[in-house]
Tab-separated table of N, CA and C and ligand atoms in Angstrom:
chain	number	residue	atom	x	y	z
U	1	UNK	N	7.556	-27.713	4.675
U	1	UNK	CA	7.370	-26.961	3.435
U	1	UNK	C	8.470	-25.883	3.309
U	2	UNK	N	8.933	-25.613	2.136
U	2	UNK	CA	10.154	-24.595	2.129
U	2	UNK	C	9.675	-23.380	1.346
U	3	UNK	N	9.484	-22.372	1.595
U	3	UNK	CA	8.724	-21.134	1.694
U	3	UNK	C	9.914	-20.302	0.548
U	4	UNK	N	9.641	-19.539	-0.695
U	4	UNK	CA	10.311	-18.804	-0.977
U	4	UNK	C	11.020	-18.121	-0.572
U	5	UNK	N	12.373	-17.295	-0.302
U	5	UNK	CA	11.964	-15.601	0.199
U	5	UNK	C	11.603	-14.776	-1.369
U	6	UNK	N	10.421	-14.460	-0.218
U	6	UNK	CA	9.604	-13.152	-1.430
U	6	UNK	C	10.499	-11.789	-1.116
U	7	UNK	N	10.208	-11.219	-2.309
U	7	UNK	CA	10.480	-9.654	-2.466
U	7	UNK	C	9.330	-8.902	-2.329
U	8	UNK	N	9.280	-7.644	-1.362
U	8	UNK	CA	8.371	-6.939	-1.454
U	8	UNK	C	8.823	-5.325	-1.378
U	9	UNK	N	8.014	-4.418	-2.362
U	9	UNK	CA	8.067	-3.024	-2.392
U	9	UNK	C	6.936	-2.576	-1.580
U	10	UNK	N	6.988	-1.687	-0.626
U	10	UNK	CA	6.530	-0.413	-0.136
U	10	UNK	C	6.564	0.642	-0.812
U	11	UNK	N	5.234	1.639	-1.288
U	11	UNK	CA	5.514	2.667	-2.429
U	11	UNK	C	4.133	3.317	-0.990
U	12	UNK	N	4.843	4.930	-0.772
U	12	UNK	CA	4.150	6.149	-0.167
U	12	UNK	C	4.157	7.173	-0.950
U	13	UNK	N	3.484	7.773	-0.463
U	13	UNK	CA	3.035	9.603	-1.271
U	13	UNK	C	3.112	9.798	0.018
U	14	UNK	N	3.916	11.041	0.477
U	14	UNK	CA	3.831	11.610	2.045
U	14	UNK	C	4.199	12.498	1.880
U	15	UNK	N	3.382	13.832	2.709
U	15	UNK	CA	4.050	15.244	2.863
U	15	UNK	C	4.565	15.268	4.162
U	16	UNK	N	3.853	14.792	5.433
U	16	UNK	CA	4.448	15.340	6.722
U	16	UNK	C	4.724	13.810	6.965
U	17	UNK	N	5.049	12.811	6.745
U	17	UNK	CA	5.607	11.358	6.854
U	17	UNK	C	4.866	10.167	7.550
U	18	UNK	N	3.432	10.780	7.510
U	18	UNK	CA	2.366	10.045	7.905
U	18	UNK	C	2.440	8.713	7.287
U	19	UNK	N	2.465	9.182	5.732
U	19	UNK	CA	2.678	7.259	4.685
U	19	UNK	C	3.829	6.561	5.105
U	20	UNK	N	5.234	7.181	5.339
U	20	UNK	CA	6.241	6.962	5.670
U	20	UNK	C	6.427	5.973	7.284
U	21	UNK	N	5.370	6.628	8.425
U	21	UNK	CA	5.049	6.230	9.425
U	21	UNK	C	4.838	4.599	9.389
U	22	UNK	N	3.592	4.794	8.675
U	22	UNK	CA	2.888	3.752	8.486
U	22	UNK	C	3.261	2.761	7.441
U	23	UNK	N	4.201	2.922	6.408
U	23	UNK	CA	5.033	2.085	5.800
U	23	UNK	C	5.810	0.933	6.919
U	24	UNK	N	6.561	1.977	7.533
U	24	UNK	CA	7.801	1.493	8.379
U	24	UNK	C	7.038	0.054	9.697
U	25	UNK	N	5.837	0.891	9.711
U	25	UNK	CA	5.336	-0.288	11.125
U	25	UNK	C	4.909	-1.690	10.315
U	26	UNK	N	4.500	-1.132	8.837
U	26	UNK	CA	4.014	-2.579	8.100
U	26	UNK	C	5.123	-3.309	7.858
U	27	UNK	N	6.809	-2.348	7.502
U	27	UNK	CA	7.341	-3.307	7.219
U	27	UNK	C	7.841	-4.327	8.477
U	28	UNK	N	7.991	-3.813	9.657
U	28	UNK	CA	8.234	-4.075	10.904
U	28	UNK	C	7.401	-5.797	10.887
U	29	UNK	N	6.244	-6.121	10.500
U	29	UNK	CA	5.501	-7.131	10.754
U	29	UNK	C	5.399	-8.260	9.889
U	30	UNK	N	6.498	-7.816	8.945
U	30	UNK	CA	6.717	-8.954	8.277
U	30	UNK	C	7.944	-10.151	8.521
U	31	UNK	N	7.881	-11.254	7.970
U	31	UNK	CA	9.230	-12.264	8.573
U	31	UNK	C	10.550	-11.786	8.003
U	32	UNK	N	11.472	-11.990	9.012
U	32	UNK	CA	12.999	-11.703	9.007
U	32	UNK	C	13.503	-11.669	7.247
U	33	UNK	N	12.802	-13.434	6.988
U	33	UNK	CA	13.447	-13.698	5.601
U	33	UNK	C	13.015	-12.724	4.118
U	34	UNK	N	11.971	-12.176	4.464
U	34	UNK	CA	11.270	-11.468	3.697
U	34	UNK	C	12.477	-9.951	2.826
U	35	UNK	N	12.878	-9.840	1.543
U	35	UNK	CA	13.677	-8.981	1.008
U	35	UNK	C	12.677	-7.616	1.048
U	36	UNK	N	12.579	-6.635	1.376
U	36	UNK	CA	11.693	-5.961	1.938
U	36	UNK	C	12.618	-3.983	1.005
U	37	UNK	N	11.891	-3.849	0.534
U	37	UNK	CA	12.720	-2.405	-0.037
U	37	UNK	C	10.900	-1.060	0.054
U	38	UNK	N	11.246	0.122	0.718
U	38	UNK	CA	10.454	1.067	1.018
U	38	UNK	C	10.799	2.240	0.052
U	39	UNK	N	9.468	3.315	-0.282
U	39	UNK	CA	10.290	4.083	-1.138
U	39	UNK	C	9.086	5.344	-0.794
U	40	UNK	N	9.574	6.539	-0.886
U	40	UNK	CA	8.145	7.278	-1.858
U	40	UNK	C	8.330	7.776	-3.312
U	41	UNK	N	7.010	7.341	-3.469
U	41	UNK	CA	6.673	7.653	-5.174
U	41	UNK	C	7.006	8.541	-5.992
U	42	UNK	N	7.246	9.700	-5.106
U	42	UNK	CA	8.046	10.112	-5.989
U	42	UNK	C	9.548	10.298	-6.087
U	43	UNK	N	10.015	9.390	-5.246
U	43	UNK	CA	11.420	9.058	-5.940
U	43	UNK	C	12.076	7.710	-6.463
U	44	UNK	N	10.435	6.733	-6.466
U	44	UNK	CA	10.730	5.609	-7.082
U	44	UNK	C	10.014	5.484	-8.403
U	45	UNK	N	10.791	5.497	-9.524
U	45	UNK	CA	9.600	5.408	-10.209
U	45	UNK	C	9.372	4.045	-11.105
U	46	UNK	N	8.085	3.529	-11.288
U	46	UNK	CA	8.050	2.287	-11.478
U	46	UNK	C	8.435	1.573	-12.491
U	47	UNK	N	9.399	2.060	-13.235
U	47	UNK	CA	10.215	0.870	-13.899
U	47	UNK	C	11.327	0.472	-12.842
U	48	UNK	N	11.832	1.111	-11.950
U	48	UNK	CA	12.656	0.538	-11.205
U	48	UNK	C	12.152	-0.109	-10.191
U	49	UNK	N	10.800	-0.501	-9.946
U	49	UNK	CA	10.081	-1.426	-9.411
U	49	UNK	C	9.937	-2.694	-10.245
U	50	UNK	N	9.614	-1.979	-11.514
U	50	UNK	CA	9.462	-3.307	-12.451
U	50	UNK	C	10.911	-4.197	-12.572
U	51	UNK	N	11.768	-3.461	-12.720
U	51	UNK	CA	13.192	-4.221	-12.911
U	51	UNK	C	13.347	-4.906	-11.553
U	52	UNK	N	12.992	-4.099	-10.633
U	52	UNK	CA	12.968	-5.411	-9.535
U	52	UNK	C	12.864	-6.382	-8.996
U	53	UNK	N	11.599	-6.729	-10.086
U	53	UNK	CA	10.894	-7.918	-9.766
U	53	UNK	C	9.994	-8.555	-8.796
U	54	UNK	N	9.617	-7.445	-8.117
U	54	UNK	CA	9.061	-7.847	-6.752
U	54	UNK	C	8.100	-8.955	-6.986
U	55	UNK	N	7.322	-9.743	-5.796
U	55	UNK	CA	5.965	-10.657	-5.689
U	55	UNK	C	5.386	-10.003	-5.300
U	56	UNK	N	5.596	-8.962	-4.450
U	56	UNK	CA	4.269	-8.125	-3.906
U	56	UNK	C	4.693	-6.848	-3.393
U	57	UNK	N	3.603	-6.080	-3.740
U	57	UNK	CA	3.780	-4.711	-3.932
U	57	UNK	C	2.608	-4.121	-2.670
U	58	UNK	N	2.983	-3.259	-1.754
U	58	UNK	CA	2.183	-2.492	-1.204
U	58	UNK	C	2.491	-1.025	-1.248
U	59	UNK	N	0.942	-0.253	-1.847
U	59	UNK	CA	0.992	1.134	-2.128
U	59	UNK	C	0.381	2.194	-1.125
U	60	UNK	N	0.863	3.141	-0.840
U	60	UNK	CA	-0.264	3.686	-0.018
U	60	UNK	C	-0.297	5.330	-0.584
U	61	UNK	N	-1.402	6.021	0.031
U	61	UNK	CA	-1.545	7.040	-0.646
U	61	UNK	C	-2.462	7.807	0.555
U	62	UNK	N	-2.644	9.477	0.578
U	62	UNK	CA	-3.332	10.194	1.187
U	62	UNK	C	-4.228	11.040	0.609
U	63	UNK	N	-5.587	11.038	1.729
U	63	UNK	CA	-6.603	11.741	1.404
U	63	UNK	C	-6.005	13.419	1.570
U	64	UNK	N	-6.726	14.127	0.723
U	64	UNK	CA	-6.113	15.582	0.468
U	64	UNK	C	-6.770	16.177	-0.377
U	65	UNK	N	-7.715	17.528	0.331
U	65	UNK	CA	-8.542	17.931	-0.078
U	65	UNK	C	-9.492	17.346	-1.127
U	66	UNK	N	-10.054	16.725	-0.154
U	66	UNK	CA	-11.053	15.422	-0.709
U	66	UNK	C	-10.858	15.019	-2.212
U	67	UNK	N	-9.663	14.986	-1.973
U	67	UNK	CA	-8.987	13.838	-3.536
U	67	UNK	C	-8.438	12.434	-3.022
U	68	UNK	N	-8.679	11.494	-3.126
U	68	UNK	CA	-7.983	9.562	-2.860
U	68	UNK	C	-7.253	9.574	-3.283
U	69	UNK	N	-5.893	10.037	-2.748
U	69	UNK	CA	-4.363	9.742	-3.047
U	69	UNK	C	-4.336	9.839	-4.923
U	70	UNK	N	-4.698	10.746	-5.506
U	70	UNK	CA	-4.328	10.667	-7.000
U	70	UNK	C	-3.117	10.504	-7.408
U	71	UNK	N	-1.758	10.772	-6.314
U	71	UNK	CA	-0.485	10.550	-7.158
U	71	UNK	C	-0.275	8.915	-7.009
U	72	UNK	N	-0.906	8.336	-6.089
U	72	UNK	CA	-0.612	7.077	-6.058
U	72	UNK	C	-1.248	6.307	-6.943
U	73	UNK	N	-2.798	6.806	-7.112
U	73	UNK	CA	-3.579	6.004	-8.883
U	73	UNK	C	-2.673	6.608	-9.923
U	74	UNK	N	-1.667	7.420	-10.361
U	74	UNK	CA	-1.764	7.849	-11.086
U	74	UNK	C	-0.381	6.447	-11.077
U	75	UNK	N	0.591	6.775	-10.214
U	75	UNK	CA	1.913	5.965	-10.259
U	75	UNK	C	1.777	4.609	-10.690
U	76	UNK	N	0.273	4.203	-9.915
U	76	UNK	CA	-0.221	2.492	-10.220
U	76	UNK	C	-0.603	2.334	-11.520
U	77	UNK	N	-1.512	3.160	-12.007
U	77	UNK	CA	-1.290	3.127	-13.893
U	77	UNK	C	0.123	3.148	-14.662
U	78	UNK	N	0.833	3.669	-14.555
U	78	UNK	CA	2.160	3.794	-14.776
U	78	UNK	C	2.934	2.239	-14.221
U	79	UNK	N	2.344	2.078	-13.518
U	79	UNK	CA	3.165	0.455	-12.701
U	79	UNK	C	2.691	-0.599	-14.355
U	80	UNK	N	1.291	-0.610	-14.242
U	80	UNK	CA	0.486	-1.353	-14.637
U	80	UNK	C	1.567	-1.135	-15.877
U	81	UNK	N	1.329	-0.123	-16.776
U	81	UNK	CA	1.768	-0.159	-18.121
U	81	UNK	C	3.245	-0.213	-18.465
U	82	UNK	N	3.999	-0.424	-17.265
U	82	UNK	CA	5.696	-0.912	-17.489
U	82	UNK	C	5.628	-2.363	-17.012
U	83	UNK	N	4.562	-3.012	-16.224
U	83	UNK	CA	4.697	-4.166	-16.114
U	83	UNK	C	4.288	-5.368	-18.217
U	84	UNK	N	3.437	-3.971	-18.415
U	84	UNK	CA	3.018	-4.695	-19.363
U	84	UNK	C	3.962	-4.666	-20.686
U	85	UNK	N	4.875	-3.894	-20.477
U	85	UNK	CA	5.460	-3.622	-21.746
U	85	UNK	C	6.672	-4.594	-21.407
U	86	UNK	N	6.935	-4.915	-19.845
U	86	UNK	CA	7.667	-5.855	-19.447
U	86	UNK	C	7.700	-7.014	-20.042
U	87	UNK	N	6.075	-7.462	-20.106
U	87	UNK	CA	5.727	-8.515	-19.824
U	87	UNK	C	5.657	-9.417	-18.938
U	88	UNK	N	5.674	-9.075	-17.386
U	88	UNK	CA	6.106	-9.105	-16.385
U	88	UNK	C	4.556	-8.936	-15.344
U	89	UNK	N	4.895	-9.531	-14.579
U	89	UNK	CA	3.306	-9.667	-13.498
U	89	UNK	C	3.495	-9.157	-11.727
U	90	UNK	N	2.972	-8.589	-10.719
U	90	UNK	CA	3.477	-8.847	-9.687
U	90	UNK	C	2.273	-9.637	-8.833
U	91	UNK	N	2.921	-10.545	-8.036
U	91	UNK	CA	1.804	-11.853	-7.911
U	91	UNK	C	0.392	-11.172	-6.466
U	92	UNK	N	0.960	-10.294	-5.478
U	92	UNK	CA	0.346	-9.686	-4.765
U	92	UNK	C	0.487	-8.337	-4.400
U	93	UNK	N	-1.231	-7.595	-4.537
U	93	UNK	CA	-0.742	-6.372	-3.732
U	93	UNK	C	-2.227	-5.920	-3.212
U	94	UNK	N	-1.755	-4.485	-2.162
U	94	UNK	CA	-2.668	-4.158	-1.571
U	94	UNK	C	-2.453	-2.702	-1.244
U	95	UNK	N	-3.441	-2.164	-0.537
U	95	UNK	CA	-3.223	-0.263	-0.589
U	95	UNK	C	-3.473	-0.001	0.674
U	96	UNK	N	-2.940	0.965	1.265
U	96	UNK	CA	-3.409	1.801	2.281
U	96	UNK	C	-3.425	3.474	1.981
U	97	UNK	N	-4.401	3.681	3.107
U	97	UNK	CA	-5.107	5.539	2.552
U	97	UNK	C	-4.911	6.217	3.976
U	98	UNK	N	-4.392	6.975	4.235
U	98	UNK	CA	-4.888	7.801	5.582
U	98	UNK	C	-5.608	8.752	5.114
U	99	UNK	N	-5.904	9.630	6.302
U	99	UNK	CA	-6.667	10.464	6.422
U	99	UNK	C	-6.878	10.701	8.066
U	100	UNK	N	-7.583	12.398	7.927
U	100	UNK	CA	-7.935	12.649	8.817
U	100	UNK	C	-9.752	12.799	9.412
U	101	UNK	N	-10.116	12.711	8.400
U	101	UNK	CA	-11.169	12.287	8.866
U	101	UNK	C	-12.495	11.173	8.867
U	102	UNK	N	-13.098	11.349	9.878
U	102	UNK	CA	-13.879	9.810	10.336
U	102	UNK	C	-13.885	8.854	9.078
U	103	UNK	N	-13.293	8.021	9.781
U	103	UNK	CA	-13.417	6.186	8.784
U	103	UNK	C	-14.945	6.106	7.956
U	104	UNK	N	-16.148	6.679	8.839
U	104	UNK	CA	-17.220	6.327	8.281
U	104	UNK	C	-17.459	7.281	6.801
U	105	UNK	N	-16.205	8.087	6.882
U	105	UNK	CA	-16.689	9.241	6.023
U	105	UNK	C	-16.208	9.164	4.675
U	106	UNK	N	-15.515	8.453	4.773
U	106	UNK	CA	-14.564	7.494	3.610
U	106	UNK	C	-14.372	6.560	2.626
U	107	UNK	N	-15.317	6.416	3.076
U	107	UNK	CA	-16.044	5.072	2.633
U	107	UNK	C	-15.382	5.009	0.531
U	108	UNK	N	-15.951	6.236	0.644
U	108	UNK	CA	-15.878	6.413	-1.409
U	108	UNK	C	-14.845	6.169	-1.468
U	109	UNK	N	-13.720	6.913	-1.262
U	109	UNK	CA	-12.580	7.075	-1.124
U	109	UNK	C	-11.640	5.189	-1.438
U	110	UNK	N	-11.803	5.024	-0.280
U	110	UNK	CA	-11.408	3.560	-0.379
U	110	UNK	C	-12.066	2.913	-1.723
U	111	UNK	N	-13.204	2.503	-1.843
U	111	UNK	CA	-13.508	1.710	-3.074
U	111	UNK	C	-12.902	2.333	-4.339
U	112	UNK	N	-12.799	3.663	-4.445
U	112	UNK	CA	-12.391	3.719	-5.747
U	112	UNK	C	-11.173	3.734	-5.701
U	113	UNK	N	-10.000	3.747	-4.786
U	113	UNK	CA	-8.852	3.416	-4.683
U	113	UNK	C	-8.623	1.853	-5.105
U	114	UNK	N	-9.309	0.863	-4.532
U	114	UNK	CA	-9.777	-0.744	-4.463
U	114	UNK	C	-9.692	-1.089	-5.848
U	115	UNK	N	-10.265	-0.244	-6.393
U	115	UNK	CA	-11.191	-0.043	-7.979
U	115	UNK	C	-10.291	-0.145	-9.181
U	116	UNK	N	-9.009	0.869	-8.768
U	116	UNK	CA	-7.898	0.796	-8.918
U	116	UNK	C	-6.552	-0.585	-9.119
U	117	UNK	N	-6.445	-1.003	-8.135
U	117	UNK	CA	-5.918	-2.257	-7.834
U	117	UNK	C	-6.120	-3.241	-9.020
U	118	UNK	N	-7.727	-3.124	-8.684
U	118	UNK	CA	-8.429	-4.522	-9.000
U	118	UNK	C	-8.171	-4.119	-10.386
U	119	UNK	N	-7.912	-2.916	-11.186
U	119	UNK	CA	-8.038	-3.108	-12.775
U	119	UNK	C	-6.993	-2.849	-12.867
U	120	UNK	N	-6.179	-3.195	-12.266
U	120	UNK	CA	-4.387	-3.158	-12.703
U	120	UNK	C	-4.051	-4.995	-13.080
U	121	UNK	N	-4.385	-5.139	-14.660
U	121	UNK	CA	-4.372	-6.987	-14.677
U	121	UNK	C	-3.038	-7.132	-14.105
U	122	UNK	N	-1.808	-6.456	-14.140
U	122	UNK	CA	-1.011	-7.143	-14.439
U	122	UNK	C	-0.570	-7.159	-12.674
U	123	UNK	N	-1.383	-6.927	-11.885
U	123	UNK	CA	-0.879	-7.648	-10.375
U	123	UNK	C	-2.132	-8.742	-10.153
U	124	UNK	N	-1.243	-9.561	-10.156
U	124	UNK	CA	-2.400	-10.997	-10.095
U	124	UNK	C	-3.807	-11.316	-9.191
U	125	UNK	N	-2.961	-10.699	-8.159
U	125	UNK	CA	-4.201	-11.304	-6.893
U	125	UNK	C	-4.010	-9.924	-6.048
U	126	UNK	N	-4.962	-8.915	-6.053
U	126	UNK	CA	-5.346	-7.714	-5.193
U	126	UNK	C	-5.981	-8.380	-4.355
U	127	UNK	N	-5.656	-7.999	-3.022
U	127	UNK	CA	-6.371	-7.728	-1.772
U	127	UNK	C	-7.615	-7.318	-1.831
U	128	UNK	N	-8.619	-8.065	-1.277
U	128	UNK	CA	-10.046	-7.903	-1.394
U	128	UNK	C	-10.165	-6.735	-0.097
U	129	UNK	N	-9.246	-6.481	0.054
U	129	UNK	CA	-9.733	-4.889	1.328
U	129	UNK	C	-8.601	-3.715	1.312
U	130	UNK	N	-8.898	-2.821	1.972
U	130	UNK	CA	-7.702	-1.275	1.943
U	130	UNK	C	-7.963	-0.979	3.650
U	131	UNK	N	-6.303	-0.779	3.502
U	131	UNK	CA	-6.005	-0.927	5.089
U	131	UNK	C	-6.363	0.905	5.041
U	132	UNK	N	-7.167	1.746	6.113
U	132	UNK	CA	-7.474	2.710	5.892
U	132	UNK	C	-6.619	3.078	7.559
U	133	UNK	N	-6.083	4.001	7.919
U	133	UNK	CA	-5.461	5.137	9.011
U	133	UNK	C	-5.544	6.225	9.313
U	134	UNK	N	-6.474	6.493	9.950
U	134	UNK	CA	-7.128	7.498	10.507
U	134	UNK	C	-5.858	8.621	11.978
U	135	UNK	N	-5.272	9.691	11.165
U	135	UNK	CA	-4.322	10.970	12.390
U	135	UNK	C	-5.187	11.173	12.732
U	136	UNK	N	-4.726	11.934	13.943
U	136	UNK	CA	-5.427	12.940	14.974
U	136	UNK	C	-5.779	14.376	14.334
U	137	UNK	N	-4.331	14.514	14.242
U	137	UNK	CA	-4.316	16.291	13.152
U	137	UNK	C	-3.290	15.856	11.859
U	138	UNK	N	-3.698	16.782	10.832
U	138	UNK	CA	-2.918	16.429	9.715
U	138	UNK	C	-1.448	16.108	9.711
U	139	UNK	N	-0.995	16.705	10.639
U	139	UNK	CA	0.713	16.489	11.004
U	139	UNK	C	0.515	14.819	11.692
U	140	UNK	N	0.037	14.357	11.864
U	140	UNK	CA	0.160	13.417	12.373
U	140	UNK	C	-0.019	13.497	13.963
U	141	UNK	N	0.356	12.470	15.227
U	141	UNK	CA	0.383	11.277	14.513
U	141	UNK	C	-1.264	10.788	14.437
U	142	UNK	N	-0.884	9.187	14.014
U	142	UNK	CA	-1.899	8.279	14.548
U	142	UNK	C	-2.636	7.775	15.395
U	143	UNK	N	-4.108	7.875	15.328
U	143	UNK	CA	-4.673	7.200	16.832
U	143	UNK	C	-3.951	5.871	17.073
U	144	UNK	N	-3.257	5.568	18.300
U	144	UNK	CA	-3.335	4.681	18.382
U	144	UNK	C	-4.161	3.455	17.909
U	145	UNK	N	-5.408	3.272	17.924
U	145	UNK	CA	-6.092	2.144	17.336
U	145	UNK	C	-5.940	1.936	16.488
U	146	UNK	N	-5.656	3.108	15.706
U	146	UNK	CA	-5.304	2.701	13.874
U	146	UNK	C	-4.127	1.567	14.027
U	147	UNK	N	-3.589	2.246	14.434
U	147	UNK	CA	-1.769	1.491	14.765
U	147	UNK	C	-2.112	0.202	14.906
U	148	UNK	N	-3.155	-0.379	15.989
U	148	UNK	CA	-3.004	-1.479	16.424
U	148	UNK	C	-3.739	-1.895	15.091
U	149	UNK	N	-4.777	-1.897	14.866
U	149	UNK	CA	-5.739	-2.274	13.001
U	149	UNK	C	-4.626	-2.180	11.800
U	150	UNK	N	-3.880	-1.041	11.628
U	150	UNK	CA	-2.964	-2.001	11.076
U	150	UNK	C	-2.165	-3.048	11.112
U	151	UNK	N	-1.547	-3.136	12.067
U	151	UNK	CA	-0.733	-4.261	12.630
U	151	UNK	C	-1.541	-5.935	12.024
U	152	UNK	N	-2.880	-5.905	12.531
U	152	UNK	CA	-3.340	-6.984	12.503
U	152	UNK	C	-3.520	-7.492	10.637
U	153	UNK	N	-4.041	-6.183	10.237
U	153	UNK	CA	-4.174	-5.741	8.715
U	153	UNK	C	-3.254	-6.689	8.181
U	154	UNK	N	-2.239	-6.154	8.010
U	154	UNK	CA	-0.600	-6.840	7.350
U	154	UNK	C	-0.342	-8.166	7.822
U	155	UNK	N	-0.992	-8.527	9.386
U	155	UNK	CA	-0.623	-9.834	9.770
U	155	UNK	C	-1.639	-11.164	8.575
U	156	UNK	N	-2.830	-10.466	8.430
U	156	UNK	CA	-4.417	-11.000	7.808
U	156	UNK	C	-3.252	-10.981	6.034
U	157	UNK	N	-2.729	-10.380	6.242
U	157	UNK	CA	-2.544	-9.777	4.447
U	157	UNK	C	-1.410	-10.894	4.069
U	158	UNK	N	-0.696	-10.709	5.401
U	158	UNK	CA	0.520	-12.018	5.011
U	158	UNK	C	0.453	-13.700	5.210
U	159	UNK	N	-0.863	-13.614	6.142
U	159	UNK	CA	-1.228	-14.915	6.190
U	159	UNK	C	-1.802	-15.488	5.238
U	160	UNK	N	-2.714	-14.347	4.341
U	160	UNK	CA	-3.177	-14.748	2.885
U	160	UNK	C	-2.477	-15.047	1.999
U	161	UNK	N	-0.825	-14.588	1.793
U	161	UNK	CA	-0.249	-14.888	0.881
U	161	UNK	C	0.483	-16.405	1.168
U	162	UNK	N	0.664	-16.390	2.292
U	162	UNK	CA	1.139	-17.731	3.175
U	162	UNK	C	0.141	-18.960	2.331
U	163	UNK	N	-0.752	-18.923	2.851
U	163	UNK	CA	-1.817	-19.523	2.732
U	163	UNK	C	-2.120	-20.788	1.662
J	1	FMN	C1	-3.812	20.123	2.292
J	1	FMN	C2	-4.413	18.929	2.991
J	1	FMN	C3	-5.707	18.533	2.694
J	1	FMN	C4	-6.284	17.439	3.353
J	1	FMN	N1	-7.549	17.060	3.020
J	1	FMN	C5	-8.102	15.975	3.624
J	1	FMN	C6	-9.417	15.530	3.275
J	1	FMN	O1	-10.078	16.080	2.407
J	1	FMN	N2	-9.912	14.443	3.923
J	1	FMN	C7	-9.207	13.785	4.895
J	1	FMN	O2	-9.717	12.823	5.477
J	1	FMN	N3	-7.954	14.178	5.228
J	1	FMN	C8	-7.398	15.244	4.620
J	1	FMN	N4	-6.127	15.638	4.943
J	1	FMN	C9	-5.383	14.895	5.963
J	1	FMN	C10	-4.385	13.912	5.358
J	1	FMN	O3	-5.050	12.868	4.690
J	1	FMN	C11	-3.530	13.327	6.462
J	1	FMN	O4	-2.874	14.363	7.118
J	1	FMN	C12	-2.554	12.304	5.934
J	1	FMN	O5	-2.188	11.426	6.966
J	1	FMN	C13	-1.303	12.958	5.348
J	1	FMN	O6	-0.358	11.976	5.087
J	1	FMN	P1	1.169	12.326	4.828
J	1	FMN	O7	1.755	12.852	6.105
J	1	FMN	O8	1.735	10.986	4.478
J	1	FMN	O9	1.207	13.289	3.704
J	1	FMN	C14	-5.542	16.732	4.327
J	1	FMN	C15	-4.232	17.141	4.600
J	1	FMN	C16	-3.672	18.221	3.955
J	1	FMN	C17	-2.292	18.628	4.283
């Protein structure tokens, strides 16, 4: 079978480079052939995503003072409505959230980020899950375990698009 090479964007919101962190290890796990471009949001802004053309888009965003990454819903509306004026689609995407505190505590957070995604028509096929990353202290870094849960995350995420 002869496999495209896909294009994919990385889009972070990061103050101390936690999104940035965790961008870099996702892009790390993808195949060689893969055209692969990283950014943060606010110095990409999404018509120059849209002109890009990507197939798949991964966003991530941080919890902060118990707000769900709002610059990143806000950027993904903005995606949504230059894809549409495009006329233009991106075929996959998916989100990640850190934070510092407990996974169990989060729970909201994630779905309405999810919530997000899923009503953006113009990316075809959202990820039925949000890769979530849990620091130690706000500066970072990461528990290890997160590290390793993502890893597998992106492996699950790319085998779906494989698929
Ligand atoms: C001002 C501020 C407020 C924060 N509020 C929360 C919070 O309400 N809940 C939470 O889980 N983490 C909170 N955090 C932790 C961040 O989510 C965490 O440090 C994140 O990894 C930051 O990512 P960044 O380095 O990419 O900006 C807060 C961090 C800062 C700096």
């Amino acid at each position: 079978m002869v496999f495209k090479k896909l294009k994919l964007w990385i889009l972070y919101d990061t103050k101390f480079g936690n999104g940035k962190t965790l961008a870099d290890l996702l892009k790390n796990e993808f195949p060689e052939e893969w055209e692969i471009k990283l950014g943060d949001l606010k110095d990409v802004s999404p018509n120059t995503v849209v002109c890009d053309a990507p197939d798949v888009i991964i966003l991530g965003g941080a919890i902060r003072m118990f707000m769900g990454a709002p610059a990143s819903k806000k950027w993904l509306k903005q995606l949504n409505n230059e894809l549409d004026l495009a006329n233009k689609k991106i075929q996959y995407g998916t989100l990640f959230l850190t934070h510092v505190l407990a996974t169990s505590k989060i729970q909201g957070y994630n779905k309405r980020f999810l919530r997000k995604l899923k009503k953006s028509k113009r990316i075809v096929k959202p990820y039925p899950q949000i890769l979530t990353a849990r620091v130690k202290e706000v500066e970072g870094p990461f528990l290890e375990i997160e590290l390793e849960k993502a890893r597998k995350y992106i492996r699950e995420f790319i085998k779906w698009i494989e698929s």
